[in-house]
Short mmCIF file of C-alpha atoms and ligand atoms in Angstrom, two decimals:
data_model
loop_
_atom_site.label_atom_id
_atom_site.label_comp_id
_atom_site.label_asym_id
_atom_site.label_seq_id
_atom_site.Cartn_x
_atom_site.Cartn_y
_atom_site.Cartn_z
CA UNK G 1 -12.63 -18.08 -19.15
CA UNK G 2 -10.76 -21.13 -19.21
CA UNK G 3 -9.94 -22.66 -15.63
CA UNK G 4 -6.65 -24.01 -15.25
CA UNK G 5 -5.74 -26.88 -11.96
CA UNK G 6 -2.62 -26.27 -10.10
CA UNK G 7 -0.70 -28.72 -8.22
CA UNK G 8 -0.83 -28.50 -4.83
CA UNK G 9 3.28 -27.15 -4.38
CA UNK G 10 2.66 -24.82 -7.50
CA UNK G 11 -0.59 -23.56 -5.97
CA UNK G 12 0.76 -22.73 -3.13
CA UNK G 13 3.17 -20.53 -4.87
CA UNK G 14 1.11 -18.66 -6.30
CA UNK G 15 -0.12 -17.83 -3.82
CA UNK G 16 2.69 -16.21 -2.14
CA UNK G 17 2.89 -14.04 -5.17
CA UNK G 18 4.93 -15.69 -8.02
CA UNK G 19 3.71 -14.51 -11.15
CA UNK G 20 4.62 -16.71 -13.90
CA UNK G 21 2.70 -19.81 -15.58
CA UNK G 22 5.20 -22.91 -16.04
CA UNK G 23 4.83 -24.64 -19.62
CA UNK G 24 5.51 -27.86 -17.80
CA UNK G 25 2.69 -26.43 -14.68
CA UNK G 26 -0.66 -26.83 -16.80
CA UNK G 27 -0.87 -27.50 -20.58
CA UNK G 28 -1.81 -30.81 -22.36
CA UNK G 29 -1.48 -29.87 -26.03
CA UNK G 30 -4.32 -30.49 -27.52
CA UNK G 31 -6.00 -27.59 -24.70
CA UNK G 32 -6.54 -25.24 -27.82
CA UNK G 33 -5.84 -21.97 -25.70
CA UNK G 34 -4.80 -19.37 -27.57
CA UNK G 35 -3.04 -16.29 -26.92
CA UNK G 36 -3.96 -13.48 -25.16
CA UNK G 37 -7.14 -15.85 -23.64
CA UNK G 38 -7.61 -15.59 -19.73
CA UNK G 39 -7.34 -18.27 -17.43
CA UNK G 40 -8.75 -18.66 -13.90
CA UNK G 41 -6.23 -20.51 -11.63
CA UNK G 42 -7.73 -22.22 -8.99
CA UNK G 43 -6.01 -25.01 -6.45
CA UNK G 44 -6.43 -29.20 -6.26
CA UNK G 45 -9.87 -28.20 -4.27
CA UNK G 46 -11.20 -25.39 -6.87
CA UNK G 47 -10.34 -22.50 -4.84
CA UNK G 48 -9.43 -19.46 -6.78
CA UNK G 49 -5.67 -18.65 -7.10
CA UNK G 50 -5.75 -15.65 -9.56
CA UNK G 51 -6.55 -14.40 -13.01
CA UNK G 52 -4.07 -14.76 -15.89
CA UNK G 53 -3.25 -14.24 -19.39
CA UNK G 54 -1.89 -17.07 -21.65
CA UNK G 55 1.73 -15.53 -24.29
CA UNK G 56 3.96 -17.70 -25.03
CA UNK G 57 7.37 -16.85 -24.10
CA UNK G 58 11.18 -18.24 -23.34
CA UNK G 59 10.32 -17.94 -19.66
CA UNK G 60 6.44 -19.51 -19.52
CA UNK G 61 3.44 -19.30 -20.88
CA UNK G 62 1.92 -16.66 -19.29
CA UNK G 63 1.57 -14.00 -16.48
CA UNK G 64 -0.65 -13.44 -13.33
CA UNK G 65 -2.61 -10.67 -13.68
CA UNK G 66 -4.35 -10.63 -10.33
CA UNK G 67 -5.10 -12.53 -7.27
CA UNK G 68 -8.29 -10.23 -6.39
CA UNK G 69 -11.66 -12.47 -7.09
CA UNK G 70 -13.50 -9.35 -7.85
CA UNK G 71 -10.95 -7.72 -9.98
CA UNK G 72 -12.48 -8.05 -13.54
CA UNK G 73 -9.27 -7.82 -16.20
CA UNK G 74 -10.51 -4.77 -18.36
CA UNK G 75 -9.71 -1.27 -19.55
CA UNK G 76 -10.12 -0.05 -15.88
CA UNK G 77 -7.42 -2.50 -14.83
CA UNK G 78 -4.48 -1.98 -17.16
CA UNK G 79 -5.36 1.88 -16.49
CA UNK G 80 -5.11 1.41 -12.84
CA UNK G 81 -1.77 -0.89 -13.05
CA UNK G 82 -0.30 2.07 -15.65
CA UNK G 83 -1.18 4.67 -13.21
CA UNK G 84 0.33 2.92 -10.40
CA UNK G 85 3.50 2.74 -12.15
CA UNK G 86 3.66 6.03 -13.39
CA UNK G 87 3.26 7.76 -9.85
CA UNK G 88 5.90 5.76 -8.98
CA UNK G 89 8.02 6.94 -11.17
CA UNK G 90 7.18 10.94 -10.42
CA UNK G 91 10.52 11.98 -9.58
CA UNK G 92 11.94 10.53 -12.56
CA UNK G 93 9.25 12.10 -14.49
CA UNK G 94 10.26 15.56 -12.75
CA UNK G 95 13.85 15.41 -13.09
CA UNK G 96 16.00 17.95 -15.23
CA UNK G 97 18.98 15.64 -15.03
CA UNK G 98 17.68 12.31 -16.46
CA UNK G 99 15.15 12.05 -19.09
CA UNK G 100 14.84 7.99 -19.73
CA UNK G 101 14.25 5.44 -17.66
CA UNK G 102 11.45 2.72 -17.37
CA UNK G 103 8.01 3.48 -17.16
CA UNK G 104 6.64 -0.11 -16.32
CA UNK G 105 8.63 -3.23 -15.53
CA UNK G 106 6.73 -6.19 -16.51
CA UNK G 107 5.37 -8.45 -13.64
CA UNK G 108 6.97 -6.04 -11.03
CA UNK G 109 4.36 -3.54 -11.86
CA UNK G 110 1.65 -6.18 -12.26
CA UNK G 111 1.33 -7.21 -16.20
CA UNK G 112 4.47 -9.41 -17.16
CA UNK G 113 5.48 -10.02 -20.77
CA UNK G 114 5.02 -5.89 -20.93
CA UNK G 115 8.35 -3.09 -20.53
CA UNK G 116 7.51 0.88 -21.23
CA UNK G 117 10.48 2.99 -21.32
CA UNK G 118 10.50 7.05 -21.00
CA UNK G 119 12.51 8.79 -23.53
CA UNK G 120 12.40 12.38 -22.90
CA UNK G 121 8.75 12.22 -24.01
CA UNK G 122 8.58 9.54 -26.40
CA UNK G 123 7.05 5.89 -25.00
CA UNK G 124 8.60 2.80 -25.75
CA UNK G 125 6.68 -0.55 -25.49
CA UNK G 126 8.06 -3.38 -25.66
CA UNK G 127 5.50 -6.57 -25.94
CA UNK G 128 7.44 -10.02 -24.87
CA UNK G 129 4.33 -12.65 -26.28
CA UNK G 130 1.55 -12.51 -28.92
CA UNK G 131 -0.65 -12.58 -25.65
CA UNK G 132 0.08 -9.18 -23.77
CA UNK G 133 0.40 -7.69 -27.72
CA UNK G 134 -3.63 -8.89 -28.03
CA UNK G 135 -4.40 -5.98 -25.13
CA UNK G 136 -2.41 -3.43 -26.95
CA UNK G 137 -5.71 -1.13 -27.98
CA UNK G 138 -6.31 -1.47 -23.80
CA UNK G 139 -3.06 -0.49 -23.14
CA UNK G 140 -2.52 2.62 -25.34
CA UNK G 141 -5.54 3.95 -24.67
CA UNK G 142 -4.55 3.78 -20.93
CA UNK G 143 -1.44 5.54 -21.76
CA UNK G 144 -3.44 8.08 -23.85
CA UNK G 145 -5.67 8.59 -20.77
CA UNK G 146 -2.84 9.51 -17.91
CA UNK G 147 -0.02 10.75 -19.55
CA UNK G 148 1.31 13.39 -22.46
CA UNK G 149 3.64 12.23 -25.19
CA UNK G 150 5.18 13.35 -28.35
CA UNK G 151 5.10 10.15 -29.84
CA UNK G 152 4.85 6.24 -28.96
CA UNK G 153 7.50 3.20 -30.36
CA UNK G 154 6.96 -0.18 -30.09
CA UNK G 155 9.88 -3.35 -30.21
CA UNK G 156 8.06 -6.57 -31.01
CA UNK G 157 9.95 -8.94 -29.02
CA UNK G 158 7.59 -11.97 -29.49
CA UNK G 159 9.74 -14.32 -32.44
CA UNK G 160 10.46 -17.74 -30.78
CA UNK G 161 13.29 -16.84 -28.49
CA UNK G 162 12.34 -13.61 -27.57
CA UNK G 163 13.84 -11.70 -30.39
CA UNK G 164 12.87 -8.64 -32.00
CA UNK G 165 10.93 -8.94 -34.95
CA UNK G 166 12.21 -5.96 -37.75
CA UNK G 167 9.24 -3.73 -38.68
CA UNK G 168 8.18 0.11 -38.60
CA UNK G 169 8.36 0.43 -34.18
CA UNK G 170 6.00 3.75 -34.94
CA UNK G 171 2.56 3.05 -33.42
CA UNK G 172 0.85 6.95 -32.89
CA UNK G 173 1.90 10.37 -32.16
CA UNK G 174 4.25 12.77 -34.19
CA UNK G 175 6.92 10.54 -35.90
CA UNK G 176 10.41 11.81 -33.89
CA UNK G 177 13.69 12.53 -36.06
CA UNK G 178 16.58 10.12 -34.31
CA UNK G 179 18.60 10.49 -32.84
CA UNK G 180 16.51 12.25 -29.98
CA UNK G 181 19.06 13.56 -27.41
CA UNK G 182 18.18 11.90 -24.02
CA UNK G 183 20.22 13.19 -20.37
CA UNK G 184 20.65 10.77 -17.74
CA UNK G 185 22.43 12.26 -14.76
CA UNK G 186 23.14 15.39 -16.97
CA UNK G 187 25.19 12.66 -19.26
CA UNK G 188 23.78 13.06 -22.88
CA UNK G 189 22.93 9.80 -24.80
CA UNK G 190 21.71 9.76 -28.88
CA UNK G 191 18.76 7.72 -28.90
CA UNK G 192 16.96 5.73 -31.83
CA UNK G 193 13.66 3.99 -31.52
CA UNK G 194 12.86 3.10 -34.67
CA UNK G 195 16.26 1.55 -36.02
CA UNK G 196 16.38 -1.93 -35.04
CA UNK G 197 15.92 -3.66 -31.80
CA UNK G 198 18.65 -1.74 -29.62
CA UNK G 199 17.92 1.76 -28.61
CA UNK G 200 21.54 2.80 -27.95
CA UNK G 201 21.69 3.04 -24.62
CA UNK G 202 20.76 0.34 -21.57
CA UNK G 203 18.53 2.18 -18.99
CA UNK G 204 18.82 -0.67 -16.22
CA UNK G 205 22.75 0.63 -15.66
CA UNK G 206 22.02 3.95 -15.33
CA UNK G 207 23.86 3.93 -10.77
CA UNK G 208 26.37 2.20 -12.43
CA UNK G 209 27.28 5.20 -15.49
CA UNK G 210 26.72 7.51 -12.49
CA UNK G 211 29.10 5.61 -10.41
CA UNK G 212 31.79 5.32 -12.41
CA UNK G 213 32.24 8.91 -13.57
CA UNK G 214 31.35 10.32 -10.28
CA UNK G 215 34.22 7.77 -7.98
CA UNK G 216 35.95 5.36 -10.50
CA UNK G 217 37.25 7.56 -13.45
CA UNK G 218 38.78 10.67 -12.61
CA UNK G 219 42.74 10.22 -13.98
CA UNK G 220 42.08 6.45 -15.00
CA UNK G 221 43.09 4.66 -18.34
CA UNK G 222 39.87 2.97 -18.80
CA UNK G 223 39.10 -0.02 -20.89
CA UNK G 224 35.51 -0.74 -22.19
CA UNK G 225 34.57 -4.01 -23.22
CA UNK G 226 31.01 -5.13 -25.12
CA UNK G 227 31.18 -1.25 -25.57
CA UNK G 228 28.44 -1.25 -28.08
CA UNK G 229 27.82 2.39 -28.30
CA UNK G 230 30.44 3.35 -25.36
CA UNK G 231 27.78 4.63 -23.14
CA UNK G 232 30.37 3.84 -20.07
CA UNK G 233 33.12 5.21 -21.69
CA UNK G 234 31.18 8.23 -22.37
CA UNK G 235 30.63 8.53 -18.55
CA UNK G 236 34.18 7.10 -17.66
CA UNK G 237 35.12 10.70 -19.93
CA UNK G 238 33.21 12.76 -18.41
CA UNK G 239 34.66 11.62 -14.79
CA UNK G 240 37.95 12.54 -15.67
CA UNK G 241 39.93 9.49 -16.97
CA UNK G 242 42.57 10.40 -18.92
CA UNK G 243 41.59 7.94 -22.13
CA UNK G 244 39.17 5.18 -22.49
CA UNK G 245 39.14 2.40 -25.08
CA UNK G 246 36.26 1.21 -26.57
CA UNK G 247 35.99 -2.49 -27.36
CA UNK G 248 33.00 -4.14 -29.84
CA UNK G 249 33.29 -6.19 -32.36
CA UNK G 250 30.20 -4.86 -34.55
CA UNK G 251 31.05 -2.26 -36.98
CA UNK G 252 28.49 -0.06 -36.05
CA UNK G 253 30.02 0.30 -32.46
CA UNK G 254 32.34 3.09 -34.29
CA UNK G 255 29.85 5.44 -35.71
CA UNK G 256 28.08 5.05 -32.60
CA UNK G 257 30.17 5.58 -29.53
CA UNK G 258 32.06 8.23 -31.79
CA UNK G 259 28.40 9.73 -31.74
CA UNK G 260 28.42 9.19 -28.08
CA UNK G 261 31.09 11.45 -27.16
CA UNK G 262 29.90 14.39 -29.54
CA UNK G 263 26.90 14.89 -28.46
CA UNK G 264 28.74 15.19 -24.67
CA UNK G 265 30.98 17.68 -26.45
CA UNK G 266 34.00 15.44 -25.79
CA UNK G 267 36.57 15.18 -28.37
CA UNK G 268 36.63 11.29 -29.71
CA UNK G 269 40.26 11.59 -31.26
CA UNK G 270 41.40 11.76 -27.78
CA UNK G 271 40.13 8.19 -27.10
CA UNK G 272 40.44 4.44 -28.73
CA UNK G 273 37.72 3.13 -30.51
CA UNK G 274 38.34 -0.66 -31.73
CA UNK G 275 35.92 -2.28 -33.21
CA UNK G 276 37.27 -6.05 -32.54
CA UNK G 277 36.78 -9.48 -30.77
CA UNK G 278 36.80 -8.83 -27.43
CA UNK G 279 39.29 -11.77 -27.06
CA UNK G 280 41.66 -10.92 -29.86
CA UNK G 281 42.08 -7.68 -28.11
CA UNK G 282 42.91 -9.17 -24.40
CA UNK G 283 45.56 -11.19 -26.70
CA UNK G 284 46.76 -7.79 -28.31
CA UNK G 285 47.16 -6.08 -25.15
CA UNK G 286 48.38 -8.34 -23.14
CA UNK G 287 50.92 -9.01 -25.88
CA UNK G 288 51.93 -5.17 -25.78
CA UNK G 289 52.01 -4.94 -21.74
CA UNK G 290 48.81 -3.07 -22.05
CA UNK G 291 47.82 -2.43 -17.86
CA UNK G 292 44.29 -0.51 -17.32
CA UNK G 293 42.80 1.03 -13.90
CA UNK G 294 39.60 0.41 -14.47
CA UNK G 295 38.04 -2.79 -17.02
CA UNK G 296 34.47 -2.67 -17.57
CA UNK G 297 32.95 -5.91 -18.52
CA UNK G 298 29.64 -6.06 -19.62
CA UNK G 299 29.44 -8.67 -22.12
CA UNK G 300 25.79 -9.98 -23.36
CA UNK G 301 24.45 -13.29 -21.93
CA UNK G 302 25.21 -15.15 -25.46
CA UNK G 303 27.08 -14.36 -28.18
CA UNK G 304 28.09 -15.75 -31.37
CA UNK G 305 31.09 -14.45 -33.59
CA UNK G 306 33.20 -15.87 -36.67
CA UNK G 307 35.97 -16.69 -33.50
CA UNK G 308 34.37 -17.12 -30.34
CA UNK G 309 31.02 -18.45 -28.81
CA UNK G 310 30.68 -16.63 -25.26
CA UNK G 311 27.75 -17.61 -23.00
CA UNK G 312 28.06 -15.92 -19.85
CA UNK G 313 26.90 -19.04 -17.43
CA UNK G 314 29.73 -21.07 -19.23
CA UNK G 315 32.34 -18.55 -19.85
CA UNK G 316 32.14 -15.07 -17.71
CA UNK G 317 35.08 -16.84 -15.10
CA UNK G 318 37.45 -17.38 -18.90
CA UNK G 319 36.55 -13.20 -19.02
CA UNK G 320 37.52 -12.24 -15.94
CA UNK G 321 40.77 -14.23 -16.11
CA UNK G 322 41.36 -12.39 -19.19
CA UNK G 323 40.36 -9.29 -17.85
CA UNK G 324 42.81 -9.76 -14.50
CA UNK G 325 45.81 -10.12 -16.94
CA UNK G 326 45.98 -6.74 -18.28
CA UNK G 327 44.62 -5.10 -15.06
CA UNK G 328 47.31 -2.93 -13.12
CA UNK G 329 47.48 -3.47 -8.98
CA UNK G 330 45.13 -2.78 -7.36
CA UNK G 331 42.99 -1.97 -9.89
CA UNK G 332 39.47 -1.96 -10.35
CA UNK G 333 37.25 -4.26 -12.70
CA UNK G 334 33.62 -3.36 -12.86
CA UNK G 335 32.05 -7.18 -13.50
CA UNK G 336 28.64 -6.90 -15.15
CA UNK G 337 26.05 -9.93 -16.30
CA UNK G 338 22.57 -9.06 -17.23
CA UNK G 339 22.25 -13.43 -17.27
CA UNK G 340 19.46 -14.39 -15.77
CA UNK G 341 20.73 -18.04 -15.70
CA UNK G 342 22.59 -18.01 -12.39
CA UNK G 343 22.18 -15.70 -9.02
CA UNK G 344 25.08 -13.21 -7.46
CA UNK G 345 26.14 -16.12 -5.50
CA UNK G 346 26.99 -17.77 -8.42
CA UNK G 347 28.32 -14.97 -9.74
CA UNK G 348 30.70 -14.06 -7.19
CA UNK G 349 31.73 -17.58 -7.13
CA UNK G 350 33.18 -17.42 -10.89
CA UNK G 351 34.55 -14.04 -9.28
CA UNK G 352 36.42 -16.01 -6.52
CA UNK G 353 37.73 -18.70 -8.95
CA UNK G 354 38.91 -16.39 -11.60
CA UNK G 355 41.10 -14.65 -8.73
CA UNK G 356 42.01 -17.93 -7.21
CA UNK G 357 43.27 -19.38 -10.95
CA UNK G 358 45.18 -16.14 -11.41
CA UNK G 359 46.76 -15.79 -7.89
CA UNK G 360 45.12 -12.50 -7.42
CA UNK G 361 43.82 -11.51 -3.91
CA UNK G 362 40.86 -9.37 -4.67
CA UNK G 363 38.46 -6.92 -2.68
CA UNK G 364 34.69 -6.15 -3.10
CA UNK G 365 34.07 -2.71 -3.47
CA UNK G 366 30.38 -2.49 -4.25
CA UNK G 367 27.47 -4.56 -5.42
CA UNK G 368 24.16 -3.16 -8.07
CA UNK G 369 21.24 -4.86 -9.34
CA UNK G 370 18.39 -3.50 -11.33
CA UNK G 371 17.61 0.37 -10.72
CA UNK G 372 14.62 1.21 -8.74
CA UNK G 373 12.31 2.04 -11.96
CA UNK G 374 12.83 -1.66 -12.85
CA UNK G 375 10.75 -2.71 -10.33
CA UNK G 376 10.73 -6.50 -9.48
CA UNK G 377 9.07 -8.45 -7.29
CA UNK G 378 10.41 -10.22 -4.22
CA UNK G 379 8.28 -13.47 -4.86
CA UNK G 380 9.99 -13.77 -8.38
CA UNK G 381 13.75 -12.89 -7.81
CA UNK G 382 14.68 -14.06 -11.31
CA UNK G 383 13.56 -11.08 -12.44
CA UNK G 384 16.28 -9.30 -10.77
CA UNK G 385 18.68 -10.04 -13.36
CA UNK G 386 21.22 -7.71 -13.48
CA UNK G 387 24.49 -8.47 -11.22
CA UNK G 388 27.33 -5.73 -11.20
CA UNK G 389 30.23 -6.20 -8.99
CA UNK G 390 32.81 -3.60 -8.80
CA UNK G 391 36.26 -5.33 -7.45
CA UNK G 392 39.80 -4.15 -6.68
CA UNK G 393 42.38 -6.57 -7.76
CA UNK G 394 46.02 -6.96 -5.77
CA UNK G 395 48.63 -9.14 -8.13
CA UNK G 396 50.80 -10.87 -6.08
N1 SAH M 1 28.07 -2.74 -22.41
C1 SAH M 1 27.17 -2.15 -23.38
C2 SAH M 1 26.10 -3.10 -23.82
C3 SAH M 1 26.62 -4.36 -24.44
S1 SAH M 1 25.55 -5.02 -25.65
C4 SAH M 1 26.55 -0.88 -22.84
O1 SAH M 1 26.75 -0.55 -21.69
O2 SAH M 1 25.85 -0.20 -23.58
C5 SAH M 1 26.53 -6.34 -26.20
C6 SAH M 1 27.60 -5.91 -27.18
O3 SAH M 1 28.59 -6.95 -27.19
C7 SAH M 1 27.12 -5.79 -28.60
O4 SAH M 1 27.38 -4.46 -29.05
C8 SAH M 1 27.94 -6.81 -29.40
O5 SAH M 1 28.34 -6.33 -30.65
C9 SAH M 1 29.13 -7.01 -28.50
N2 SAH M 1 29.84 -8.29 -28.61
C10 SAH M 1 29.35 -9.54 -28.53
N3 SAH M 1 30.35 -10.46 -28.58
C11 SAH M 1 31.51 -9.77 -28.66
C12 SAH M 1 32.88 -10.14 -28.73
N4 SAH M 1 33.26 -11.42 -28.69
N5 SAH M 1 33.80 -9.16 -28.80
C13 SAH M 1 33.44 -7.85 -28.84
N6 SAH M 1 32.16 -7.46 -28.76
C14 SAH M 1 31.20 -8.38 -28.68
#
């Protein structure tokens, strides 16, 4: 095992529990280490810090795997950190309502780089570095040792920034026929795990979906921007808004949130489906006096197309601005970043400054972050990174 030196202020912490190994912490470049390898952290004096693996990611270059001395990093340890997760998860597991959600978040269940999602018996891993991807025999046959499954997928997310890298997701089991027909909070979602690097449906928003349809939609005109495959419209719908309106500006958004709505038995003709720029479409509406109850902004954290570049530490105040224009009084705008760039301070301070530029007066109504299956650690609050913020808006 390799032994790695920490400076003193980094030692110390983590120690107090933060999980990830800095690129700029340890490294000289010609140390050779190669991925997957474990490293013993130890402190200025050569006391022991912790046990970790080197993967190269966006983030770092690797994750804590434990802080026990004893604690040897083998088969016996990703089972015990898988079965750990998984009773923690037992109501999920028991529900009849909801049938996906996460499994295993990363370094808040104790092996970062790592996600395993529940699809109404099918396992999803995701591997974030070539390093946690080396333990994949360990990790599977942990799986295969606690739990049942029909079948498990895989997303290879380990290409230089994170991306998915295309390839058959199938790793063992009985190959599933997609879409699979997942319920979250009796809401029914088409699921794919084997088309791509999106599944179809987000499971770190599932309070939100809830939320809306059960207190926000009932006799609203909804609009739904980033819609992808209108998983919030879907659940606007079923709350009782009188229409929603779908906004995306990929083509398969249509197919897809049309597919949405069938499989919830709600007729799609009754609702808009536009597959368009985002900001074309606050032009177009805004243009026709357009006025909406309820906006629901959940764009991605950076995003390239023909017209527009949209990165959502740069650009989510320019949205909301947007978004305020075509909002009725007193209406409500459900503000969503899953940007792990800047805090909810921050946040609510492009909230504040969108309202102020607008001459809006504004009330907070309620306040998310990540679910409780995507479990995240207190000494590593970055990887808390979703920040929704429901707000009523009064023009003046
Ligand atoms: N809100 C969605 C998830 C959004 S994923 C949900 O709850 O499921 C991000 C989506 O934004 C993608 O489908 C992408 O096609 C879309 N997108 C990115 N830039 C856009 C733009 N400028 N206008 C419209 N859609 C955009």
């Amino acid at each position: 095992m390799k032994t790695l030196t920490l400076k003193h202020a980094y030692a110390a912490k983590i120690k107090k529990g933060f999980p990830l190994i800095l690129k700029e912490a340890v490294f000289s470049k010609d140390d050779g280490i190669s991925e997957g390898a474990l490293i013993e952290l130890v402190d200025e004096k050569g006391g022991f810090l912790g046990k970790a693996y080197y993967g190269e990611q966006n983030k770092g270059v690797g994750w804590v795997l434990t802080q026990n001395k004893e604690e040897p990093i083998d088969q016996d340890f990703f089972l015990s950190r898988l079965a750990t997760a998984i009773q923690g998860r037992h109501q999920l597991f028991q529900s009849a309502e909801t049938t996906a959600f996460r499994v295993f978040n990363g370094e808040g269940d104790g092996i970062g780089g790592l996600t395993i999602d529940y699809y109404d018996g099918y396992f999803l891993i995701q591997w974030y570095s070539k390093g946690i991807f080396a333990y994949k025999e360990a990790i599977i046959a942990a799986l295969d040792e606690i739990t049942d499954y029909k079948a498990i997928y895989e997303k290879k997310r380990f290409s230089a920034a994170g991306q998915y890298v295309e390839d058959d997701d199938f790793v063992k089991g009985e190959r599933g026929e997609f879409p699979i027909i997942v319920k979250e909070n009796g809401i029914h979602y088409a699921v794919y795990l084997n088309d791509g690097a999106m599944t179809g449906i987000f499971l770190d928003q599932r309070h939100v979906r809830k939320t809306i349809r059960d207190r926000y939609a009932e006799g609203k005109n909804v609009l739904n921007t980033f819609s992808y495959t209108g998983a919030f419209s879907v659940a606007a719908a079923l709350g009782g808004a009188v229409k929603t309106t779908s906004v995306d500006v990929a083509n398969r958004s249509l197919s897809k949130t049309i597919e949405q709505f069938s499989v919830n038995g709600l007729d799609h003709e009754a609702h808009d489906i536009k597959v368009m720029d985002v900001f074309e479409y606050f032009s177009y509406a805004a243009k026709k006096q357009l006025g909406y109850d309820l906006i629901i902004l959940d764009p991605p954290s950076f995003a390239r197309t023909k017209k527009h570049t949209f990165s959502a530490a740069k650009d989510y105040k320019h949205l909301l601005k947007e978004a305020i224009q075509i909002t009725k009084h007193d209406g409500v705008i459900v503000a969503s970043t899953n940007s792990s760039a800047f805090g909810m301070e921050k946040f609510k301070g492009f909230i504040d400054a969108a309202c102020k530029e607008t001459g809006t007066s504004y009330t907070i109504l309620e306040e998310h972050s990540l679910p409780e299956d995507f479990k995240t650690l207190q000494s590593y609050p970055e990887g808390n990174y979703l920040k929704v913020v429901f707000l009523r808006v009064h023009h003046r």
